[in-house]
Short mmCIF file of C-alpha atoms and ligand atoms in Angstrom, two decimals:
data_model
loop_
_atom_site.label_atom_id
_atom_site.label_comp_id
_atom_site.label_asym_id
_atom_site.label_seq_id
_atom_site.Cartn_x
_atom_site.Cartn_y
_atom_site.Cartn_z
CA UNK Z 1 -56.23 -6.00 -4.81
CA UNK Z 2 -56.37 -6.98 -1.39
CA UNK Z 3 -59.68 -9.15 -1.08
CA UNK Z 4 -60.95 -11.53 -3.39
CA UNK Z 5 -64.65 -11.15 -3.45
CA UNK Z 6 -64.88 -14.46 -5.28
CA UNK Z 7 -62.96 -16.20 -2.67
CA UNK Z 8 -65.34 -14.85 -0.07
CA UNK Z 9 -68.09 -15.91 -1.16
CA UNK Z 10 -66.78 -19.52 -2.12
CA UNK Z 11 -67.55 -18.99 -5.96
CA UNK Z 12 -66.54 -19.22 -9.26
CA UNK Z 13 -65.37 -16.37 -11.05
CA UNK Z 14 -67.85 -16.91 -13.97
CA UNK Z 15 -70.47 -17.93 -11.70
CA UNK Z 16 -74.21 -16.44 -12.27
CA UNK Z 17 -76.30 -14.11 -10.33
CA UNK Z 18 -78.35 -16.76 -8.72
CA UNK Z 19 -75.38 -18.77 -7.51
CA UNK Z 20 -73.88 -15.77 -6.13
CA UNK Z 21 -77.00 -14.93 -4.13
CA UNK Z 22 -77.30 -18.54 -2.99
CA UNK Z 23 -73.77 -18.00 -1.59
CA UNK Z 24 -74.48 -15.06 0.07
CA UNK Z 25 -77.80 -15.91 1.60
CA UNK Z 26 -76.20 -18.95 3.22
CA UNK Z 27 -73.18 -17.26 4.84
CA UNK Z 28 -75.15 -14.34 5.77
CA UNK Z 29 -77.52 -16.68 8.01
CA UNK Z 30 -74.35 -18.54 9.31
CA UNK Z 31 -72.54 -15.13 10.22
CA UNK Z 32 -75.16 -12.95 11.08
CA UNK Z 33 -74.22 -10.60 14.56
CA UNK Z 34 -77.42 -11.62 16.19
CA UNK Z 35 -76.57 -15.25 15.60
CA UNK Z 36 -72.93 -15.05 16.12
CA UNK Z 37 -71.97 -12.03 17.82
CA UNK Z 38 -68.13 -12.93 18.28
CA UNK Z 39 -65.71 -9.85 16.32
CA UNK Z 40 -64.08 -12.01 14.07
CA UNK Z 41 -67.25 -13.60 12.55
CA UNK Z 42 -68.07 -9.74 12.48
CA UNK Z 43 -65.27 -9.08 10.32
CA UNK Z 44 -66.28 -11.92 8.10
CA UNK Z 45 -69.91 -10.63 7.95
CA UNK Z 46 -68.53 -7.48 6.83
CA UNK Z 47 -66.39 -8.85 3.80
CA UNK Z 48 -69.16 -11.19 2.81
CA UNK Z 49 -71.52 -8.15 2.45
CA UNK Z 50 -68.72 -6.14 0.80
CA UNK Z 51 -68.16 -9.19 -1.52
CA UNK Z 52 -72.22 -9.58 -2.48
CA UNK Z 53 -72.49 -5.41 -2.86
CA UNK Z 54 -69.94 -5.79 -5.47
CA UNK Z 55 -70.71 -9.18 -7.19
CA UNK Z 56 -74.43 -8.83 -7.20
CA UNK Z 57 -74.13 -5.29 -9.08
CA UNK Z 58 -73.01 -6.02 -12.95
CA UNK Z 59 -71.53 -2.42 -13.19
CA UNK Z 60 -69.26 -2.67 -10.25
CA UNK Z 61 -68.81 -6.62 -10.45
CA UNK Z 62 -67.20 -5.45 -14.13
CA UNK Z 63 -65.45 -2.23 -12.57
CA UNK Z 64 -63.72 -5.44 -9.70
CA UNK Z 65 -62.90 -7.77 -13.03
CA UNK Z 66 -60.85 -4.91 -14.22
CA UNK Z 67 -58.98 -4.68 -11.37
CA UNK Z 68 -60.81 -1.79 -9.78
CA UNK Z 69 -62.31 -1.72 -5.96
CA UNK Z 70 -65.92 -0.31 -6.54
CA UNK Z 71 -65.95 0.26 -2.80
CA UNK Z 72 -62.98 2.92 -2.14
CA UNK Z 73 -64.61 6.27 -1.98
CA UNK Z 74 -63.27 8.31 -4.90
CA UNK Z 75 -63.23 4.96 -7.11
CA UNK Z 76 -66.11 3.38 -9.22
CA UNK Z 77 -68.56 6.08 -8.33
CA UNK Z 78 -67.76 8.54 -10.91
CA UNK Z 79 -65.98 7.13 -13.52
CA UNK Z 80 -62.67 6.90 -12.47
CA UNK Z 81 -61.49 3.35 -11.18
CA UNK Z 82 -59.82 3.30 -7.56
CA UNK Z 83 -57.10 0.80 -8.69
CA UNK Z 84 -54.44 1.03 -6.28
CA UNK Z 85 -55.67 3.11 -3.56
CA UNK Z 86 -52.61 3.42 -1.61
CA UNK Z 87 -52.71 3.61 2.08
CA UNK Z 88 -56.54 2.84 1.79
CA UNK Z 89 -57.21 -0.30 3.86
CA UNK Z 90 -60.22 -2.47 3.28
CA UNK Z 91 -61.22 -2.23 7.48
CA UNK Z 92 -61.58 1.84 6.43
CA UNK Z 93 -63.81 1.33 3.55
CA UNK Z 94 -65.84 -1.17 5.86
CA UNK Z 95 -66.18 1.59 8.63
CA UNK Z 96 -67.37 3.93 6.19
CA UNK Z 97 -70.19 1.37 4.95
CA UNK Z 98 -71.25 -0.12 8.57
CA UNK Z 99 -69.98 2.69 11.15
CA UNK Z 100 -72.01 5.93 12.26
CA UNK Z 101 -71.62 7.57 8.86
CA UNK Z 102 -72.85 4.92 6.64
CA UNK Z 103 -71.58 5.77 3.55
CA UNK Z 104 -71.57 9.71 4.22
CA UNK Z 105 -68.82 11.85 3.33
CA UNK Z 106 -67.66 14.13 6.05
CA UNK Z 107 -66.73 13.69 9.98
CA UNK Z 108 -68.39 11.08 12.11
CA UNK Z 109 -70.02 11.87 15.33
CA UNK Z 110 -68.43 11.60 18.55
CA UNK Z 111 -71.81 9.89 19.75
CA UNK Z 112 -72.89 6.80 19.19
CA UNK Z 113 -75.44 4.62 20.81
CA UNK Z 114 -74.07 2.43 23.53
CA UNK Z 115 -74.26 -1.45 23.65
CA UNK Z 116 -77.23 -3.87 25.04
CA UNK Z 117 -76.19 -5.18 28.25
CA UNK Z 118 -77.67 -8.65 29.91
CA UNK Z 119 -78.06 -9.50 33.41
CA UNK Z 120 -79.20 -12.91 34.84
CA UNK Z 121 -81.74 -13.12 37.42
CA UNK Z 122 -82.29 -16.07 39.35
CA UNK Z 123 -85.89 -16.53 41.02
CA UNK Z 124 -87.60 -18.99 42.56
CA UNK Z 125 -90.33 -21.32 40.92
CA UNK Z 126 -93.23 -19.89 43.57
CA UNK Z 127 -92.10 -16.22 41.99
CA UNK Z 128 -92.12 -17.37 38.33
CA UNK Z 129 -95.56 -18.63 39.27
CA UNK Z 130 -96.83 -15.40 40.08
CA UNK Z 131 -94.41 -12.79 39.27
CA UNK Z 132 -92.59 -10.58 41.50
CA UNK Z 133 -90.82 -7.24 41.69
CA UNK Z 134 -87.18 -7.37 42.15
CA UNK Z 135 -84.39 -4.93 42.81
CA UNK Z 136 -81.23 -5.26 40.43
CA UNK Z 137 -77.87 -4.03 41.05
CA UNK Z 138 -76.59 -3.19 37.45
CA UNK Z 139 -73.34 -2.12 36.44
CA UNK Z 140 -72.92 -0.15 33.37
CA UNK Z 141 -71.32 2.73 31.69
CA UNK Z 142 -73.35 6.06 32.20
CA UNK Z 143 -72.67 9.45 31.09
CA UNK Z 144 -69.83 10.98 32.68
CA UNK Z 145 -71.37 14.00 34.63
CA UNK Z 146 -68.29 15.89 35.34
CA UNK Z 147 -68.21 16.40 31.25
CA UNK Z 148 -71.74 15.95 30.88
CA UNK Z 149 -70.60 13.46 27.70
CA UNK Z 150 -68.96 16.07 25.61
CA UNK Z 151 -65.36 14.28 26.96
CA UNK Z 152 -63.39 17.77 27.33
CA UNK Z 153 -62.29 19.14 30.64
CA UNK Z 154 -64.74 21.36 32.33
CA UNK Z 155 -63.86 24.73 31.04
CA UNK Z 156 -62.32 23.53 27.83
CA UNK Z 157 -64.15 22.46 24.30
CA UNK Z 158 -63.47 20.34 21.40
CA UNK Z 159 -61.75 22.45 18.80
CA UNK Z 160 -61.88 22.19 14.88
CA UNK Z 161 -59.03 19.50 13.88
CA UNK Z 162 -56.50 21.67 11.65
CA UNK Z 163 -54.96 19.01 9.72
CA UNK Z 164 -58.73 18.01 7.94
CA UNK Z 165 -60.22 21.33 9.05
CA UNK Z 166 -63.42 19.79 10.19
CA UNK Z 167 -64.01 17.56 7.18
CA UNK Z 168 -62.76 14.44 9.04
CA UNK Z 169 -60.93 12.96 6.03
CA UNK Z 170 -58.12 13.93 4.15
CA UNK Z 171 -57.45 13.13 0.30
CA UNK Z 172 -54.78 12.15 -1.39
CA UNK Z 173 -53.57 12.28 -5.22
CA UNK Z 174 -51.69 9.10 -6.51
CA UNK Z 175 -50.89 8.11 -9.65
CA UNK Z 176 -51.64 4.71 -11.39
CA UNK Z 177 -51.52 3.26 -14.37
CA UNK Z 178 -55.14 4.31 -15.27
CA UNK Z 179 -54.18 7.97 -14.43
CA UNK Z 180 -54.41 10.23 -11.47
CA UNK Z 181 -56.57 8.84 -8.52
CA UNK Z 182 -57.91 10.75 -5.61
CA UNK Z 183 -58.43 8.94 -2.80
CA UNK Z 184 -59.55 9.91 0.34
CA UNK Z 185 -59.04 8.46 4.34
CA UNK Z 186 -60.20 9.48 7.65
CA UNK Z 187 -58.04 12.04 9.26
CA UNK Z 188 -55.45 10.34 11.18
CA UNK Z 189 -55.25 13.32 13.38
CA UNK Z 190 -58.97 13.31 14.93
CA UNK Z 191 -59.73 9.42 13.63
CA UNK Z 192 -62.15 11.01 10.98
CA UNK Z 193 -64.34 12.83 14.16
CA UNK Z 194 -63.26 16.24 12.53
CA UNK Z 195 -62.47 17.77 16.09
CA UNK Z 196 -59.81 16.92 18.50
CA UNK Z 197 -59.93 17.49 22.24
CA UNK Z 198 -57.00 19.01 23.71
CA UNK Z 199 -57.61 18.22 27.06
CA UNK Z 200 -59.62 15.58 27.97
CA UNK Z 201 -62.05 15.33 30.71
CA UNK Z 202 -60.14 13.86 33.76
CA UNK Z 203 -63.10 11.94 35.03
CA UNK Z 204 -63.79 9.77 32.07
CA UNK Z 205 -60.55 10.40 29.98
CA UNK Z 206 -62.34 11.50 27.16
CA UNK Z 207 -64.81 9.14 26.89
CA UNK Z 208 -67.99 11.24 27.82
CA UNK Z 209 -69.18 7.98 29.98
CA UNK Z 210 -67.62 6.38 33.27
CA UNK Z 211 -69.08 2.98 34.93
CA UNK Z 212 -71.09 3.03 37.55
CA UNK Z 213 -73.47 0.70 39.75
CA UNK Z 214 -76.99 1.45 39.93
CA UNK Z 215 -80.45 -0.01 41.64
CA UNK Z 216 -83.15 -0.87 39.41
CA UNK Z 217 -86.59 -2.12 40.17
CA UNK Z 218 -87.90 -4.67 37.61
CA UNK Z 219 -90.96 -6.22 37.66
CA UNK Z 220 -91.14 -10.22 36.29
CA UNK Z 221 -94.29 -11.09 34.98
CA UNK Z 222 -95.96 -14.03 35.98
CA UNK Z 223 -95.05 -17.35 33.88
CA UNK Z 224 -91.85 -16.36 33.03
CA UNK Z 225 -89.36 -19.60 32.47
CA UNK Z 226 -85.55 -20.53 32.32
CA UNK Z 227 -83.95 -18.16 29.64
CA UNK Z 228 -87.18 -15.61 28.95
CA UNK Z 229 -85.59 -12.47 28.59
CA UNK Z 230 -86.94 -9.09 30.13
CA UNK Z 231 -86.31 -6.29 27.87
CA UNK Z 232 -85.38 -2.80 29.59
CA UNK Z 233 -85.16 -0.01 27.28
CA UNK Z 234 -82.27 2.45 27.41
CA UNK Z 235 -81.23 0.69 30.65
CA UNK Z 236 -77.89 -0.50 29.05
CA UNK Z 237 -74.58 0.71 28.10
CA UNK Z 238 -74.78 4.48 27.65
CA UNK Z 239 -72.62 5.31 24.40
CA UNK Z 240 -69.41 6.77 23.72
CA UNK Z 241 -69.30 10.46 23.69
CA UNK Z 242 -72.50 10.54 25.83
CA UNK Z 243 -74.92 8.67 23.37
CA UNK Z 244 -78.21 7.32 23.73
CA UNK Z 245 -77.71 4.04 25.94
CA UNK Z 246 -78.35 0.61 24.70
CA UNK Z 247 -81.26 -1.77 26.21
CA UNK Z 248 -80.91 -4.00 29.22
CA UNK Z 249 -82.05 -7.83 29.18
CA UNK Z 250 -82.72 -9.56 32.44
CA UNK Z 251 -82.21 -13.13 31.68
CA UNK Z 252 -84.50 -15.45 33.99
CA UNK Z 253 -83.00 -18.45 35.79
CA UNK Z 254 -85.09 -20.43 37.96
CA UNK Z 255 -83.90 -22.08 40.62
CA UNK Z 256 -84.73 -25.76 41.47
CA UNK Z 257 -87.53 -26.74 43.54
CA UNK Z 258 -87.39 -29.35 46.06
CA UNK Z 259 -90.88 -30.96 45.73
CA UNK Z 260 -91.89 -29.62 42.02
CA UNK Z 261 -90.40 -30.33 38.51
CA UNK Z 262 -91.68 -27.64 36.23
CA UNK Z 263 -92.28 -28.99 32.54
CA UNK Z 264 -94.01 -25.86 30.63
CA UNK Z 265 -96.38 -24.83 32.86
CA UNK Z 266 -97.74 -27.93 34.38
CA UNK Z 267 -95.97 -28.88 37.87
CA UNK Z 268 -95.01 -32.64 38.51
CA UNK Z 269 -94.45 -34.39 42.24
CA UNK Z 270 -94.32 -37.74 43.29
CA UNK Z 271 -96.10 -38.86 46.34
CA UNK Z 272 -95.26 -42.55 48.06
CA UNK Z 273 -98.05 -44.24 49.97
CA UNK Z 274 -97.93 -47.72 51.49
CA UNK Z 275 -100.00 -50.59 49.67
CA UNK Z 276 -102.61 -50.57 52.62
CA UNK Z 277 -103.40 -47.19 51.78
CA UNK Z 278 -103.20 -47.52 48.14
CA UNK Z 279 -105.83 -50.62 48.36
CA UNK Z 280 -108.07 -48.40 51.13
CA UNK Z 281 -107.70 -45.19 49.73
CA UNK Z 282 -106.61 -42.05 52.15
CA UNK Z 283 -106.19 -38.48 51.71
CA UNK Z 284 -102.42 -36.79 52.03
CA UNK Z 285 -101.49 -33.66 52.72
CA UNK Z 286 -99.45 -31.28 50.07
CA UNK Z 287 -98.07 -27.88 50.57
CA UNK Z 288 -98.89 -26.51 47.07
CA UNK Z 289 -97.80 -23.22 45.74
CA UNK Z 290 -101.42 -22.24 46.80
CA UNK Z 291 -101.16 -23.70 50.49
CA UNK Z 292 -102.04 -27.04 52.21
CA UNK Z 293 -104.09 -28.89 50.15
CA UNK Z 294 -105.31 -32.52 50.62
CA UNK Z 295 -104.75 -34.86 47.60
CA UNK Z 296 -107.52 -37.34 47.52
CA UNK Z 297 -106.15 -41.12 47.06
CA UNK Z 298 -108.84 -43.03 46.23
CA UNK Z 299 -109.35 -46.65 47.11
CA UNK Z 300 -107.45 -49.31 44.60
CA UNK Z 301 -105.07 -46.65 43.71
CA UNK Z 302 -102.35 -48.05 41.24
CA UNK Z 303 -98.50 -47.26 41.33
CA UNK Z 304 -97.99 -45.04 38.35
CA UNK Z 305 -101.52 -43.60 38.73
CA UNK Z 306 -101.36 -39.72 38.03
CA UNK Z 307 -103.82 -37.60 39.93
CA UNK Z 308 -104.12 -33.86 38.27
CA UNK Z 309 -104.87 -30.50 40.28
CA UNK Z 310 -106.00 -28.39 37.62
CA UNK Z 311 -105.12 -24.72 37.71
CA UNK Z 312 -102.37 -25.31 40.30
CA UNK Z 313 -99.35 -24.98 38.15
CA UNK Z 314 -97.55 -21.94 36.99
CA UNK Z 315 -99.59 -18.94 35.21
CA UNK Z 316 -99.56 -18.71 31.59
CA UNK Z 317 -97.17 -15.79 30.46
CA UNK Z 318 -99.65 -15.03 27.69
CA UNK Z 319 -103.32 -15.31 28.06
CA UNK Z 320 -103.44 -16.03 31.69
CA UNK Z 321 -105.26 -18.92 33.20
CA UNK Z 322 -102.83 -21.72 34.70
CA UNK Z 323 -100.90 -24.99 34.38
CA UNK Z 324 -101.91 -28.20 36.32
CA UNK Z 325 -100.05 -29.66 39.11
CA UNK Z 326 -99.79 -33.15 38.48
CA UNK Z 327 -99.18 -35.87 41.48
CA UNK Z 328 -97.41 -39.45 40.66
CA UNK Z 329 -98.33 -42.00 43.40
CA UNK Z 330 -95.98 -44.77 44.17
CA UNK Z 331 -97.07 -47.32 45.99
CA UNK Z 332 -94.56 -48.88 48.40
CA UNK Z 333 -94.58 -52.45 49.14
CA UNK Z 334 -93.59 -53.19 52.80
CA UNK Z 335 -89.73 -54.71 53.39
CA UNK Z 336 -89.96 -55.93 56.66
CA UNK Z 337 -93.15 -57.77 58.43
CA UNK Z 338 -93.30 -58.66 61.68
CA UNK Z 339 -94.90 -62.05 62.80
CA UNK Z 340 -98.30 -60.69 63.61
CA UNK Z 341 -98.24 -58.46 60.22
CA UNK Z 342 -96.91 -61.66 58.12
CA UNK Z 343 -100.04 -63.68 59.76
CA UNK Z 344 -102.60 -61.00 58.78
CA UNK Z 345 -101.22 -61.04 55.52
CA UNK Z 346 -101.27 -64.82 54.92
CA UNK Z 347 -104.59 -64.59 56.21
CA UNK Z 348 -105.97 -61.86 53.58
CA UNK Z 349 -104.26 -63.58 50.72
CA UNK Z 350 -105.76 -66.69 51.46
CA UNK Z 351 -109.39 -64.91 51.86
CA UNK Z 352 -108.28 -63.34 48.44
CA UNK Z 353 -107.23 -66.89 46.22
CA UNK Z 354 -104.13 -65.61 46.23
CA UNK Z 355 -101.45 -67.78 47.89
CA UNK Z 356 -100.18 -68.94 44.47
CA UNK Z 357 -101.15 -66.25 41.66
CA UNK Z 358 -100.29 -67.11 38.21
CA UNK Z 359 -99.11 -63.55 37.41
CA UNK Z 360 -100.62 -61.37 34.43
CA UNK Z 361 -97.98 -61.55 31.75
CA UNK Z 362 -97.53 -58.87 28.90
CA UNK Z 363 -94.77 -57.69 26.48
CA UNK Z 364 -92.89 -54.97 27.12
CA UNK Z 365 -92.25 -52.81 30.30
CA UNK Z 366 -95.87 -51.59 31.63
CA UNK Z 367 -94.95 -49.28 34.26
CA UNK Z 368 -96.78 -46.06 33.21
CA UNK Z 369 -94.42 -44.53 36.30
CA UNK Z 370 -90.96 -45.89 35.29
CA UNK Z 371 -91.41 -44.29 31.90
CA UNK Z 372 -92.77 -41.18 33.59
CA UNK Z 373 -89.35 -41.39 35.49
CA UNK Z 374 -86.85 -41.62 32.50
CA UNK Z 375 -88.42 -38.71 30.90
CA UNK Z 376 -87.84 -36.72 34.03
CA UNK Z 377 -84.57 -37.98 34.23
CA UNK Z 378 -83.96 -37.28 30.66
CA UNK Z 379 -82.91 -40.85 30.33
ZN1 ZN R 401 -66.22 13.36 31.22
ZN1 ZN R 402 -59.10 15.79 11.38
#
């Protein structure tokens, strides 16, 4: 037997049903194609599915324990054990289960659904905030117009395969220690399609599809963020044989803004103002996403204080409404004073009784702003 199903699931030969189920679930979560699309991992995923199919079914498990392969067509199902099914590779069995035929007998279709495709789209913060419409250049497989997806050169058609007479599989009788066993495998001449294309279409070499560049218009809703995926049904790759197209996913990549930093649907920025303005109060012009606005700095504003502008952030993707724009204030202490300025400040400090301040001490790092800044920089 080529595959040790017990080893595939990593369980002992006397493992109970619960243990088998647990082992399978753990592996399936880890190896599921949605989680891990790597082709090697997908092969492993097929293996654990096959192993579970056999070991979770007491009858199939018994057949397997006796040296048969219950997944082999012609074996197991109708009583006869498929032991020693010569020439029948494991992948053939799995293709029968997971391929287009899905366990059905007979030829498989040349037409299959195409793959999904993904494209990255860079947009600005403003576009994310309000939504936009973009023209996209996409490069995907489309149905070949020369053969309309049939794969046969114009004027010719696919013909019934003479080796399998259109059945897509060939049968073979082999002798084994259990008696005569009939096995079947996909027809090598037509690869299981049941038909052959004598003269492939010169445009697509018989694939039924060609690559082409198209321009799509995509509506980007307000509120999208980095990593948001927009699904465009049927705009992906056309399948082999002109099969239905997969979907196209547009993944949003937001370019960074030179003033605003986005956190969720809120925007943050920092305004630096001189000490005197913080003490006396002022108004600072700010170019928001909605145009020029005056940010009101009240007298006595401290360094690290934040001023929220409600509803000036990003539109919520679901449910409407908008986040806030939060302006963080940083108060700048003058570093160079001319004699007159220094004299003024000294007089001010005397007036305020601050010539020799005792200071107010508290444990830890008090500055709210420095903590916020650290959060921004991911420290
Ligand atoms: Zn063609
Ligand atoms: Zn054939």
